[in-house]
Amino acid sequence: MTSSEKHGRGPRLVIGSNPERNRAHNRRVVLEVIRTHGHMGRTEIARRARITPQAVANIVDELLGEGMLVQLGRLRSGRGQPPIQFAINPDGPLTGGVEIAADHIATTLLDLSGAVRAQTIAPIESATPDQVPGRVSDEIDKLCAQIGASRDRLIGFGAVMPGPFEIEGMSSVGPATLPGWKGIDAKSTLSRAIGQPVSIENDATAAAVGERLYGAGRQISNFCFLYFGVGLGLGVLKDGVPLRGAYGNAGEIGHVALVPRNGVPSYGPDGALERFASLYALREKLAASGRPNLDSGALEPLFAQNDPVLADWIKEAADYLAPTVAMIENIFDPETVVFGGNLPDVILDALIAALEPLPVSVSTRAGRSQPRVVRGQTGRFTAALGAAALALHDILSPQLSLEYSPAVAAARP
């Protein structure tokens, strides 16, 4: 958030030598002001955006013509002619997001207000680049048909994949890595299939954004999100903005080797955290007990049956994750650490409970407003939600600021 926004003055009008770029920026400012405040008239938009009333009038007329805004009528607010109110058009343009995992794709469509319009999870047998793009395109078509939207309403799209991205000697390492994608330009490949520019994001980073906007992070600006995909990743939100790193690889915690609580250390790739504390590791143990290829939906019944293999994994994973939480706290000093992703809620709750007693860290203090570890609220869609939300912010926001919450907007009159 800028200093002006902190003091309620709103983003400034851009003044410079490139009128076209300035106009595009000011369009985004107008959209963001309306989106974050629900609805308002031209005068109030101009005041909050710090753009001249005439410029706002022209921009609003353009956005109405493009279907991005709708006119709501007049708001009675005292003497004189009431101002005409404008709002984001819920039946206007859409942004989409997809999480591409080793065994499934999760797809979400958002309208420009940030509301979820449709979402689905589909299992996939192959996550290779010759199979995934077509499946993603098919899922988009299904969701558009579900809400009666034409494909051309889609104006932005984000895709998330497990990292790390293009690291020599590391890109094909790890249980969660997608097969066949090394050396493939995922952005161009997906863009061609979808017919839309696609932005690529690390899955854990996108998951943290999804949780920030739609889940446990709505009231928290600084938190870390431990993301259970097939492997294990870490998303970091600082002052509401995701920490990406120089090359998009911040938070690759699954590749870190840690000494388990009361255990014997292991080194090299076989000692990586996600070899023990991940959905992949759990499936490996279940396969060894004669139950291969179980998807996430089959895990909750196992938990209800007190399955001993699952119970043993929860204990072992907690022995690795307890020192992991303390390390994350000592490095980032978050308000809380959120556990979420593709594990059922009951298993995440059991895993969090098994962390106790957590090691002492900078977060060990009285009077905390949040527990040290909490469960996320966005379930298996969190990364896809984050991908679609990031695409939305790329289109609408003058800068990436995640202070806006769709839940808050929905509650406005």
mmCIF file of C-alpha atoms in Angstrom:
data_model
loop_
_atom_site.group_PDB
_atom_site.id
_atom_site.type_symbol
_atom_site.label_atom_id
_atom_site.label_comp_id
_atom_site.label_asym_id
_atom_site.label_seq_id
_atom_site.Cartn_x
_atom_site.Cartn_y
_atom_site.Cartn_z
ATOM 1 C CA MET A 1 0.000 0.000 0.000
ATOM 2 C CA THR A 2 1.317 3.432 -0.884
ATOM 3 C CA SER A 3 1.656 6.268 1.633
ATOM 4 C CA SER A 4 -1.248 8.070 -0.039
ATOM 5 C CA GLU A 5 -3.490 5.017 0.286
ATOM 6 C CA LYS A 6 -2.548 4.554 3.952
ATOM 7 C CA HIS A 7 -3.824 8.054 4.681
ATOM 8 C CA GLY A 8 -7.011 7.599 2.655
ATOM 9 C CA ARG A 9 -5.931 9.877 -0.188
ATOM 10 C CA GLY A 10 -6.011 7.174 -2.888
ATOM 11 C CA PRO A 11 -3.631 6.608 -5.800
ATOM 12 C CA ARG A 12 -2.309 9.645 -7.620
ATOM 13 C CA LEU A 13 -2.971 10.664 -11.202
ATOM 14 C CA VAL A 14 0.015 9.713 -13.315
ATOM 15 C CA ILE A 15 1.637 12.660 -15.097
ATOM 16 C CA GLY A 16 4.309 12.038 -17.692
ATOM 17 C CA SER A 17 5.268 12.099 -21.342
ATOM 18 C CA ASN A 18 3.351 8.987 -22.460
ATOM 19 C CA PRO A 19 -0.380 9.884 -22.636
ATOM 20 C CA GLU A 20 -1.452 6.385 -23.701
ATOM 21 C CA ARG A 21 0.342 4.723 -20.805
ATOM 22 C CA ASN A 22 -1.008 7.323 -18.366
ATOM 23 C CA ARG A 23 -4.545 6.777 -19.632
ATOM 24 C CA ALA A 24 -4.225 3.007 -19.214
ATOM 25 C CA HIS A 25 -2.962 3.522 -15.674
ATOM 26 C CA ASN A 26 -5.822 5.854 -14.811
ATOM 27 C CA ARG A 27 -8.364 3.366 -16.169
ATOM 28 C CA ARG A 28 -6.927 0.814 -13.767
ATOM 29 C CA VAL A 29 -7.098 3.325 -10.913
ATOM 30 C CA VAL A 30 -10.785 4.011 -11.622
ATOM 31 C CA LEU A 31 -11.599 0.291 -11.808
ATOM 32 C CA GLU A 32 -9.716 -0.414 -8.590
ATOM 33 C CA VAL A 33 -11.426 2.436 -6.709
ATOM 34 C CA ILE A 34 -14.879 1.215 -7.752
ATOM 35 C CA ARG A 35 -13.997 -2.422 -7.109
ATOM 36 C CA THR A 36 -12.694 -1.813 -3.610
ATOM 37 C CA HIS A 37 -15.565 0.464 -2.536
ATOM 38 C CA GLY A 38 -18.489 -1.390 -4.099
ATOM 39 C CA HIS A 39 -20.285 1.423 -5.932
ATOM 40 C CA MET A 40 -20.042 5.212 -6.196
ATOM 41 C CA GLY A 41 -20.695 8.228 -8.366
ATOM 42 C CA ARG A 42 -18.309 10.056 -10.694
ATOM 43 C CA THR A 43 -17.510 12.842 -8.226
ATOM 44 C CA GLU A 44 -16.599 10.403 -5.470
ATOM 45 C CA ILE A 45 -14.506 8.343 -7.915
ATOM 46 C CA ALA A 46 -12.603 11.475 -8.939
ATOM 47 C CA ARG A 47 -12.003 12.426 -5.300
ATOM 48 C CA ARG A 48 -10.711 9.000 -4.279
ATOM 49 C CA ALA A 49 -8.692 8.430 -7.448
ATOM 50 C CA ARG A 50 -7.342 12.013 -7.523
ATOM 51 C CA ILE A 51 -8.167 12.231 -11.222
ATOM 52 C CA THR A 52 -9.998 15.176 -12.796
ATOM 53 C CA PRO A 53 -13.811 14.831 -13.004
ATOM 54 C CA GLN A 54 -13.709 15.170 -16.786
ATOM 55 C CA ALA A 55 -11.125 12.386 -17.105
ATOM 56 C CA VAL A 56 -13.204 10.181 -14.800
ATOM 57 C CA ALA A 57 -16.354 10.880 -16.835
ATOM 58 C CA ASN A 58 -14.587 9.836 -20.044
ATOM 59 C CA ILE A 59 -13.102 6.697 -18.458
ATOM 60 C CA VAL A 60 -16.413 5.666 -16.880
ATOM 61 C CA ASP A 61 -18.179 6.041 -20.236
ATOM 62 C CA GLU A 62 -15.527 3.856 -21.869
ATOM 63 C CA LEU A 63 -15.791 1.187 -19.196
ATOM 64 C CA LEU A 64 -19.582 1.158 -19.473
ATOM 65 C CA GLY A 65 -19.277 0.655 -23.226
ATOM 66 C CA GLU A 66 -16.837 -2.223 -22.717
ATOM 67 C CA GLY A 67 -19.138 -3.962 -20.249
ATOM 68 C CA MET A 68 -16.762 -3.608 -17.293
ATOM 69 C CA LEU A 69 -19.100 -1.314 -15.342
ATOM 70 C CA VAL A 70 -22.859 -1.152 -14.836
ATOM 71 C CA GLN A 71 -25.013 1.815 -13.896
ATOM 72 C CA LEU A 72 -27.044 1.250 -10.721
ATOM 73 C CA GLY A 73 -29.189 4.373 -10.626
ATOM 74 C CA ARG A 74 -29.075 7.345 -8.268
ATOM 75 C CA LEU A 75 -28.113 7.329 -4.603
ATOM 76 C CA ARG A 76 -30.179 9.732 -2.494
ATOM 77 C CA SER A 77 -27.807 11.580 -0.190
ATOM 78 C CA GLY A 78 -29.370 14.884 0.787
ATOM 79 C CA ARG A 79 -30.283 17.918 -1.271
ATOM 80 C CA GLY A 80 -29.764 18.291 -4.960
ATOM 81 C CA GLN A 81 -29.680 15.796 -7.786
ATOM 82 C CA PRO A 82 -28.497 12.405 -6.419
ATOM 83 C CA PRO A 83 -25.381 11.048 -8.096
ATOM 84 C CA ILE A 84 -25.610 8.121 -10.516
ATOM 85 C CA GLN A 85 -23.853 5.086 -9.049
ATOM 86 C CA PHE A 86 -21.478 2.813 -10.942
ATOM 87 C CA ALA A 87 -20.280 -0.670 -10.016
ATOM 88 C CA ILE A 88 -18.230 -3.504 -11.437
ATOM 89 C CA ASN A 89 -20.357 -5.549 -13.846
ATOM 90 C CA PRO A 90 -20.730 -9.059 -12.361
ATOM 91 C CA ASP A 91 -21.711 -10.354 -15.798
ATOM 92 C CA GLY A 92 -18.814 -8.662 -17.527
ATOM 93 C CA PRO A 93 -15.263 -9.860 -18.164
ATOM 94 C CA LEU A 94 -13.784 -12.828 -16.312
ATOM 95 C CA THR A 95 -10.357 -13.927 -15.213
ATOM 96 C CA GLY A 96 -9.371 -17.538 -14.764
ATOM 97 C CA GLY A 97 -6.823 -19.561 -12.884
ATOM 98 C CA VAL A 98 -5.648 -23.148 -13.006
ATOM 99 C CA GLU A 99 -3.463 -25.221 -10.743
ATOM 100 C CA ILE A 100 -1.614 -27.886 -12.723
ATOM 101 C CA ALA A 101 -0.564 -30.666 -10.378
ATOM 102 C CA ALA A 102 0.862 -34.113 -11.017
ATOM 103 C CA ASP A 103 -2.525 -35.797 -10.650
ATOM 104 C CA HIS A 104 -5.196 -33.128 -11.169
ATOM 105 C CA ILE A 105 -6.041 -29.710 -12.506
ATOM 106 C CA ALA A 106 -8.157 -27.268 -10.479
ATOM 107 C CA THR A 107 -9.751 -24.419 -12.453
ATOM 108 C CA THR A 108 -11.523 -21.251 -11.242
ATOM 109 C CA LEU A 109 -13.287 -18.330 -12.914
ATOM 110 C CA LEU A 110 -13.677 -14.947 -11.183
ATOM 111 C CA ASP A 111 -15.651 -11.897 -12.223
ATOM 112 C CA LEU A 112 -14.068 -8.452 -11.960
ATOM 113 C CA SER A 113 -15.438 -7.967 -8.455
ATOM 114 C CA GLY A 114 -13.341 -10.956 -7.358
ATOM 115 C CA ALA A 115 -16.371 -13.215 -6.804
ATOM 116 C CA VAL A 116 -15.998 -16.888 -7.688
ATOM 117 C CA ARG A 117 -18.307 -17.699 -10.600
ATOM 118 C CA ALA A 118 -17.346 -21.326 -11.251
ATOM 119 C CA GLN A 119 -14.702 -23.848 -10.276
ATOM 120 C CA THR A 120 -13.905 -27.516 -10.764
ATOM 121 C CA ILE A 121 -11.262 -30.143 -10.023
ATOM 122 C CA ALA A 122 -10.537 -32.792 -12.642
ATOM 123 C CA PRO A 123 -8.201 -35.780 -12.251
ATOM 124 C CA ILE A 124 -5.577 -36.262 -14.940
ATOM 125 C CA GLU A 125 -3.639 -39.389 -15.845
ATOM 126 C CA SER A 126 -0.790 -37.496 -17.481
ATOM 127 C CA ALA A 127 0.610 -34.071 -16.573
ATOM 128 C CA THR A 128 2.867 -33.859 -19.632
ATOM 129 C CA PRO A 129 2.951 -30.764 -21.889
ATOM 130 C CA ASP A 130 1.293 -32.633 -24.760
ATOM 131 C CA GLN A 131 -1.746 -33.455 -22.600
ATOM 132 C CA VAL A 132 -2.249 -30.620 -20.089
ATOM 133 C CA PRO A 133 -2.866 -27.569 -22.324
ATOM 134 C CA GLY A 134 -5.797 -29.188 -24.142
ATOM 135 C CA ARG A 135 -7.324 -30.364 -20.858
ATOM 136 C CA VAL A 136 -7.058 -26.876 -19.387
ATOM 137 C CA SER A 137 -8.787 -25.403 -22.429
ATOM 138 C CA ASP A 138 -11.557 -28.004 -22.151
ATOM 139 C CA GLU A 139 -12.092 -27.196 -18.452
ATOM 140 C CA ILE A 140 -12.394 -23.489 -19.252
ATOM 141 C CA ASP A 141 -15.050 -24.267 -21.866
ATOM 142 C CA LYS A 142 -16.986 -26.389 -19.357
ATOM 143 C CA LEU A 143 -16.939 -23.657 -16.707
ATOM 144 C CA CYS A 144 -17.966 -20.958 -19.186
ATOM 145 C CA ALA A 145 -20.874 -23.146 -20.341
ATOM 146 C CA GLN A 146 -21.839 -23.767 -16.704
ATOM 147 C CA ILE A 147 -22.412 -20.039 -16.091
ATOM 148 C CA GLY A 148 -23.660 -19.244 -19.586
ATOM 149 C CA ALA A 149 -20.618 -17.151 -20.476
ATOM 150 C CA SER A 150 -18.947 -16.925 -23.842
ATOM 151 C CA ARG A 151 -15.239 -17.736 -23.978
ATOM 152 C CA ASP A 152 -14.428 -14.217 -25.181
ATOM 153 C CA ARG A 153 -15.387 -12.809 -21.745
ATOM 154 C CA LEU A 154 -12.096 -14.207 -20.445
ATOM 155 C CA ILE A 155 -9.578 -11.336 -20.354
ATOM 156 C CA GLY A 156 -6.825 -12.730 -18.126
ATOM 157 C CA PHE A 157 -5.539 -16.101 -17.016
ATOM 158 C CA GLY A 158 -3.043 -17.384 -14.483
ATOM 159 C CA ALA A 159 -1.533 -20.853 -14.174
ATOM 160 C CA VAL A 160 0.322 -22.299 -11.212
ATOM 161 C CA MET A 161 2.724 -25.198 -11.247
ATOM 162 C CA PRO A 162 5.037 -26.758 -8.675
ATOM 163 C CA GLY A 163 8.521 -25.247 -8.774
ATOM 164 C CA PRO A 164 11.379 -24.731 -8.794
ATOM 165 C CA PHE A 165 11.465 -23.106 -12.223
ATOM 166 C CA GLU A 166 14.378 -23.799 -14.563
ATOM 167 C CA ILE A 167 17.075 -24.437 -11.968
ATOM 168 C CA GLU A 168 20.045 -26.351 -13.365
ATOM 169 C CA GLY A 169 20.293 -29.752 -11.725
ATOM 170 C CA MET A 170 17.094 -29.198 -9.746
ATOM 171 C CA SER A 171 14.236 -28.733 -12.239
ATOM 172 C CA SER A 172 13.613 -32.463 -12.593
ATOM 173 C CA VAL A 173 14.291 -33.311 -8.963
ATOM 174 C CA GLY A 174 11.583 -33.924 -6.408
ATOM 175 C CA PRO A 175 8.467 -36.052 -6.239
ATOM 176 C CA ALA A 176 6.083 -33.254 -7.194
ATOM 177 C CA THR A 177 7.844 -32.141 -10.372
ATOM 178 C CA LEU A 178 5.690 -32.352 -13.479
ATOM 179 C CA PRO A 179 7.085 -34.820 -16.034
ATOM 180 C CA GLY A 180 8.314 -33.594 -19.384
ATOM 181 C CA TRP A 181 8.197 -29.846 -18.704
ATOM 182 C CA LYS A 182 11.934 -29.248 -18.425
ATOM 183 C CA GLY A 183 12.975 -26.883 -21.217
ATOM 184 C CA ILE A 184 9.331 -26.235 -22.189
ATOM 185 C CA ASP A 185 8.069 -22.654 -22.274
ATOM 186 C CA ALA A 186 4.966 -23.259 -20.168
ATOM 187 C CA LYS A 187 3.723 -19.700 -20.616
ATOM 188 C CA SER A 188 3.732 -19.853 -24.418
ATOM 189 C CA THR A 189 2.423 -23.430 -24.536
ATOM 190 C CA LEU A 190 -0.575 -22.653 -22.338
ATOM 191 C CA SER A 191 -1.208 -19.282 -23.989
ATOM 192 C CA ARG A 192 -1.531 -20.941 -27.405
ATOM 193 C CA ALA A 193 -3.958 -23.537 -26.098
ATOM 194 C CA ILE A 194 -6.141 -21.066 -24.197
ATOM 195 C CA GLY A 195 -5.969 -18.262 -26.756
ATOM 196 C CA GLN A 196 -5.112 -15.830 -23.980
ATOM 197 C CA PRO A 197 -1.886 -14.487 -22.442
ATOM 198 C CA VAL A 198 -1.073 -16.630 -19.419
ATOM 199 C CA SER A 199 1.000 -15.680 -16.390
ATOM 200 C CA ILE A 200 2.861 -18.480 -14.583
ATOM 201 C CA GLU A 201 3.210 -18.524 -10.809
ATOM 202 C CA ASN A 202 4.687 -20.827 -8.195
ATOM 203 C CA ASP A 203 1.850 -22.895 -6.682
ATOM 204 C CA ALA A 204 2.610 -22.082 -3.043
ATOM 205 C CA THR A 205 2.849 -18.339 -3.737
ATOM 206 C CA ALA A 206 -0.489 -18.382 -5.550
ATOM 207 C CA ALA A 207 -1.995 -20.433 -2.719
ATOM 208 C CA ALA A 208 -0.943 -17.776 -0.212
ATOM 209 C CA VAL A 209 -2.639 -15.114 -2.357
ATOM 210 C CA GLY A 210 -5.792 -17.235 -2.564
ATOM 211 C CA GLU A 211 -5.837 -17.647 1.210
ATOM 212 C CA ARG A 212 -5.207 -13.925 1.679
ATOM 213 C CA LEU A 213 -8.224 -12.937 -0.401
ATOM 214 C CA TYR A 214 -10.655 -15.751 0.306
ATOM 215 C CA GLY A 215 -9.627 -17.574 3.481
ATOM 216 C CA ALA A 216 -7.870 -17.353 6.817
ATOM 217 C CA GLY A 217 -5.642 -14.497 5.649
ATOM 218 C CA ARG A 218 -8.415 -11.961 5.055
ATOM 219 C CA GLN A 219 -7.582 -10.181 8.303
ATOM 220 C CA ILE A 220 -3.848 -10.982 8.294
ATOM 221 C CA SER A 221 -1.275 -9.027 6.285
ATOM 222 C CA ASN A 222 1.827 -11.007 7.264
ATOM 223 C CA PHE A 223 1.629 -14.786 7.218
ATOM 224 C CA CYS A 224 3.331 -17.841 5.764
ATOM 225 C CA PHE A 225 1.362 -20.518 3.935
ATOM 226 C CA LEU A 226 2.717 -24.066 4.058
ATOM 227 C CA TYR A 227 1.167 -25.546 0.948
ATOM 228 C CA PHE A 228 0.527 -29.265 0.666
ATOM 229 C CA GLY A 229 0.330 -29.888 -3.059
ATOM 230 C CA VAL A 230 1.721 -33.222 -4.091
ATOM 231 C CA GLY A 231 4.980 -31.924 -2.679
ATOM 232 C CA LEU A 232 5.468 -29.127 -0.174
ATOM 233 C CA GLY A 233 5.885 -25.400 -0.795
ATOM 234 C CA LEU A 234 5.891 -22.145 1.133
ATOM 235 C CA GLY A 235 4.086 -18.938 0.218
ATOM 236 C CA VAL A 236 5.010 -15.752 2.074
ATOM 237 C CA LEU A 237 2.782 -12.665 2.361
ATOM 238 C CA LYS A 238 4.470 -9.519 3.643
ATOM 239 C CA ASP A 239 2.201 -6.521 4.201
ATOM 240 C CA GLY A 240 -0.366 -8.216 1.965
ATOM 241 C CA VAL A 241 2.031 -8.666 -0.973
ATOM 242 C CA PRO A 242 3.519 -12.025 -2.027
ATOM 243 C CA LEU A 243 7.258 -12.573 -1.779
ATOM 244 C CA ARG A 244 8.259 -14.116 -5.109
ATOM 245 C CA GLY A 245 12.037 -13.913 -5.109
ATOM 246 C CA ALA A 246 14.227 -12.781 -7.998
ATOM 247 C CA TYR A 247 13.227 -15.704 -10.258
ATOM 248 C CA GLY A 248 9.868 -16.768 -8.839
ATOM 249 C CA ASN A 249 11.344 -19.515 -6.664
ATOM 250 C CA ALA A 250 10.968 -18.074 -3.166
ATOM 251 C CA GLY A 251 9.585 -20.592 -0.698
ATOM 252 C CA GLU A 252 10.906 -23.878 -2.147
ATOM 253 C CA ILE A 253 10.927 -25.336 1.332
ATOM 254 C CA GLY A 254 10.180 -28.858 0.148
ATOM 255 C CA HIS A 255 13.775 -29.130 -1.075
ATOM 256 C CA VAL A 256 15.244 -28.165 2.305
ATOM 257 C CA ALA A 257 16.721 -30.922 4.489
ATOM 258 C CA LEU A 258 15.780 -30.603 8.159
ATOM 259 C CA VAL A 259 16.504 -32.688 11.230
ATOM 260 C CA PRO A 260 13.221 -34.159 12.501
ATOM 261 C CA ARG A 261 12.150 -33.687 16.076
ATOM 262 C CA ASN A 262 13.706 -36.516 18.135
ATOM 263 C CA GLY A 263 14.987 -38.105 14.938
ATOM 264 C CA VAL A 264 18.028 -38.905 12.813
ATOM 265 C CA PRO A 265 18.982 -36.441 10.062
ATOM 266 C CA SER A 266 19.111 -37.472 6.412
ATOM 267 C CA TYR A 267 20.979 -35.565 3.709
ATOM 268 C CA GLY A 268 20.828 -34.975 -0.031
ATOM 269 C CA PRO A 269 17.669 -35.324 -2.158
ATOM 270 C CA ASP A 270 16.515 -38.267 -0.029
ATOM 271 C CA GLY A 271 16.579 -35.992 3.023
ATOM 272 C CA ALA A 272 14.408 -33.280 1.460
ATOM 273 C CA LEU A 273 11.459 -32.268 3.602
ATOM 274 C CA GLU A 274 8.805 -33.207 1.048
ATOM 275 C CA ARG A 275 10.135 -36.797 1.019
ATOM 276 C CA PHE A 276 8.592 -37.121 4.494
ATOM 277 C CA ALA A 277 6.025 -34.367 5.065
ATOM 278 C CA SER A 278 3.964 -34.263 1.871
ATOM 279 C CA LEU A 279 1.024 -35.855 0.111
ATOM 280 C CA TYR A 280 3.557 -37.677 -2.068
ATOM 281 C CA ALA A 281 5.194 -39.202 1.001
ATOM 282 C CA LEU A 282 1.822 -40.288 2.391
ATOM 283 C CA ARG A 283 0.833 -41.915 -0.895
ATOM 284 C CA GLU A 284 4.166 -43.735 -0.982
ATOM 285 C CA LYS A 285 3.464 -45.256 2.423
ATOM 286 C CA LEU A 286 -0.087 -46.188 1.472
ATOM 287 C CA ALA A 287 1.135 -47.778 -1.784
ATOM 288 C CA ALA A 288 3.665 -49.842 0.177
ATOM 289 C CA SER A 289 0.756 -51.142 2.271
ATOM 290 C CA GLY A 290 -1.081 -52.289 -0.847
ATOM 291 C CA ARG A 291 -3.159 -49.179 -1.609
ATOM 292 C CA PRO A 292 -1.613 -47.415 -4.622
ATOM 293 C CA ASN A 293 -2.929 -44.368 -6.489
ATOM 294 C CA LEU A 294 -5.256 -43.059 -3.778
ATOM 295 C CA ASP A 295 -6.486 -39.552 -4.470
ATOM 296 C CA SER A 296 -7.079 -36.876 -1.835
ATOM 297 C CA GLY A 297 -10.775 -37.717 -1.618
ATOM 298 C CA ALA A 298 -9.964 -41.215 -0.332
ATOM 299 C CA LEU A 299 -7.935 -39.952 2.622
ATOM 300 C CA GLU A 300 -10.744 -38.654 4.825
ATOM 301 C CA PRO A 301 -12.442 -42.094 5.087
ATOM 302 C CA LEU A 302 -9.060 -43.588 6.040
ATOM 303 C CA PHE A 303 -8.731 -41.032 8.803
ATOM 304 C CA ALA A 304 -12.244 -41.849 10.064
ATOM 305 C CA GLN A 305 -11.209 -45.519 10.183
ATOM 306 C CA ASN A 306 -8.099 -44.702 12.267
ATOM 307 C CA ASP A 307 -5.903 -46.189 9.551
ATOM 308 C CA PRO A 308 -2.526 -47.033 11.173
ATOM 309 C CA VAL A 309 -0.433 -46.094 8.115
ATOM 310 C CA LEU A 310 -2.064 -42.670 7.966
ATOM 311 C CA ALA A 311 -1.659 -42.233 11.727
ATOM 312 C CA ASP A 312 2.056 -43.116 11.498
ATOM 313 C CA TRP A 313 2.540 -40.638 8.660
ATOM 314 C CA ILE A 314 0.862 -37.832 10.623
ATOM 315 C CA LYS A 315 3.248 -38.452 13.524
ATOM 316 C CA GLU A 316 6.344 -38.613 11.290
ATOM 317 C CA ALA A 317 5.311 -35.555 9.261
ATOM 318 C CA ALA A 318 4.704 -33.574 12.466
ATOM 319 C CA ASP A 319 8.202 -34.480 13.688
ATOM 320 C CA TYR A 320 9.607 -32.815 10.565
ATOM 321 C CA LEU A 321 7.132 -29.938 10.421
ATOM 322 C CA ALA A 322 7.473 -28.768 14.039
ATOM 323 C CA PRO A 323 11.075 -27.586 13.535
ATOM 324 C CA THR A 324 10.061 -26.329 10.086
ATOM 325 C CA VAL A 325 7.439 -24.030 11.631
ATOM 326 C CA ALA A 326 9.996 -22.688 14.128
ATOM 327 C CA MET A 327 12.475 -22.047 11.300
ATOM 328 C CA ILE A 328 9.839 -20.208 9.247
ATOM 329 C CA GLU A 329 8.915 -18.095 12.275
ATOM 330 C CA ASN A 330 12.529 -17.190 13.007
ATOM 331 C CA ILE A 331 13.162 -16.143 9.398
ATOM 332 C CA PHE A 332 9.920 -14.311 8.530
ATOM 333 C CA ASP A 333 8.344 -13.402 11.914
ATOM 334 C CA PRO A 334 4.781 -13.970 10.583
ATOM 335 C CA GLU A 335 1.546 -13.339 12.441
ATOM 336 C CA THR A 336 0.781 -17.035 11.902
ATOM 337 C CA VAL A 337 1.691 -20.020 9.743
ATOM 338 C CA VAL A 338 -1.215 -21.403 7.698
ATOM 339 C CA PHE A 339 -1.401 -25.084 6.703
ATOM 340 C CA GLY A 340 -3.499 -25.787 3.605
ATOM 341 C CA GLY A 341 -3.769 -27.350 0.179
ATOM 342 C CA ASN A 342 -4.741 -30.802 -1.018
ATOM 343 C CA LEU A 343 -4.987 -32.583 2.329
ATOM 344 C CA PRO A 344 -8.504 -32.944 3.830
ATOM 345 C CA ASP A 345 -9.315 -30.546 6.663
ATOM 346 C CA VAL A 346 -9.520 -33.320 9.263
ATOM 347 C CA ILE A 347 -5.984 -34.459 8.423
ATOM 348 C CA LEU A 348 -4.635 -30.914 8.484
ATOM 349 C CA ASP A 349 -6.257 -30.433 11.902
ATOM 350 C CA ALA A 350 -4.670 -33.661 13.172
ATOM 351 C CA LEU A 351 -1.303 -32.650 11.746
ATOM 352 C CA ILE A 352 -1.458 -29.242 13.455
ATOM 353 C CA ALA A 353 -2.425 -30.846 16.754
ATOM 354 C CA ALA A 354 0.496 -33.299 16.450
ATOM 355 C CA LEU A 355 2.979 -30.396 16.188
ATOM 356 C CA GLU A 356 2.698 -29.710 19.911
ATOM 357 C CA PRO A 357 4.835 -28.911 21.687
ATOM 358 C CA LEU A 358 6.258 -26.555 19.082
ATOM 359 C CA PRO A 359 9.906 -25.538 19.510
ATOM 360 C CA VAL A 360 10.633 -22.118 20.971
ATOM 361 C CA SER A 361 10.952 -19.392 18.331
ATOM 362 C CA VAL A 362 10.478 -15.634 17.990
ATOM 363 C CA SER A 363 6.749 -16.406 17.855
ATOM 364 C CA THR A 364 6.739 -17.909 21.351
ATOM 365 C CA ARG A 365 5.155 -15.076 23.287
ATOM 366 C CA ALA A 366 2.119 -14.356 25.403
ATOM 367 C CA GLY A 367 -0.809 -12.306 24.177
ATOM 368 C CA ARG A 368 -0.835 -13.595 20.616
ATOM 369 C CA SER A 369 -3.875 -12.598 18.548
ATOM 370 C CA GLN A 370 -3.466 -15.718 16.380
ATOM 371 C CA PRO A 371 -2.328 -19.272 17.148
ATOM 372 C CA ARG A 372 1.136 -20.031 15.839
ATOM 373 C CA VAL A 373 -0.349 -22.436 13.272
ATOM 374 C CA VAL A 374 -3.868 -22.366 11.783
ATOM 375 C CA ARG A 375 -5.636 -24.329 9.074
ATOM 376 C CA GLY A 376 -6.474 -22.631 5.796
ATOM 377 C CA GLN A 377 -10.078 -22.138 4.671
ATOM 378 C CA THR A 378 -9.867 -22.358 0.885
ATOM 379 C CA GLY A 379 -9.308 -26.116 0.535
ATOM 380 C CA ARG A 380 -8.137 -27.660 -2.716
ATOM 381 C CA PHE A 381 -8.967 -24.544 -4.771
ATOM 382 C CA THR A 382 -6.581 -22.206 -2.969
ATOM 383 C CA ALA A 383 -3.824 -22.199 -5.621
ATOM 384 C CA ALA A 384 -6.271 -21.844 -8.532
ATOM 385 C CA LEU A 385 -8.029 -19.011 -6.682
ATOM 386 C CA GLY A 386 -4.687 -17.295 -6.221
ATOM 387 C CA ALA A 387 -3.812 -17.713 -9.904
ATOM 388 C CA ALA A 388 -7.101 -16.156 -11.003
ATOM 389 C CA ALA A 389 -6.802 -13.380 -8.402
ATOM 390 C CA LEU A 390 -3.282 -12.512 -9.545
ATOM 391 C CA ALA A 391 -4.554 -12.303 -13.129
ATOM 392 C CA LEU A 392 -7.332 -10.013 -11.885
ATOM 393 C CA HIS A 393 -4.863 -7.738 -10.097
ATOM 394 C CA ASP A 394 -2.618 -7.646 -13.161
ATOM 395 C CA ILE A 395 -5.558 -6.227 -15.102
ATOM 396 C CA LEU A 396 -7.124 -3.944 -12.512
ATOM 397 C CA SER A 397 -4.605 -2.804 -9.937
ATOM 398 C CA PRO A 398 -2.091 0.000 -10.482
ATOM 399 C CA GLN A 399 0.115 -2.028 -8.147
ATOM 400 C CA LEU A 400 -0.314 -5.411 -6.498
ATOM 401 C CA SER A 401 -2.097 -4.563 -3.258
ATOM 402 C CA LEU A 402 -4.127 -7.275 -1.579
ATOM 403 C CA GLU A 403 -5.941 -5.195 1.002
ATOM 404 C CA TYR A 404 -9.193 -5.842 -0.852
ATOM 405 C CA SER A 405 -11.311 -8.837 0.235
ATOM 406 C CA PRO A 406 -14.195 -10.110 -1.916
ATOM 407 C CA ALA A 407 -16.023 -11.153 1.261
ATOM 408 C CA VAL A 408 -15.911 -7.565 2.510
ATOM 409 C CA ALA A 409 -17.107 -6.239 -0.839
ATOM 410 C CA ALA A 410 -20.020 -8.678 -0.873
ATOM 411 C CA ALA A 411 -21.174 -7.373 2.494
ATOM 412 C CA ARG A 412 -21.278 -3.742 1.357
ATOM 413 C CA PRO A 413 -24.698 -2.223 0.658
#
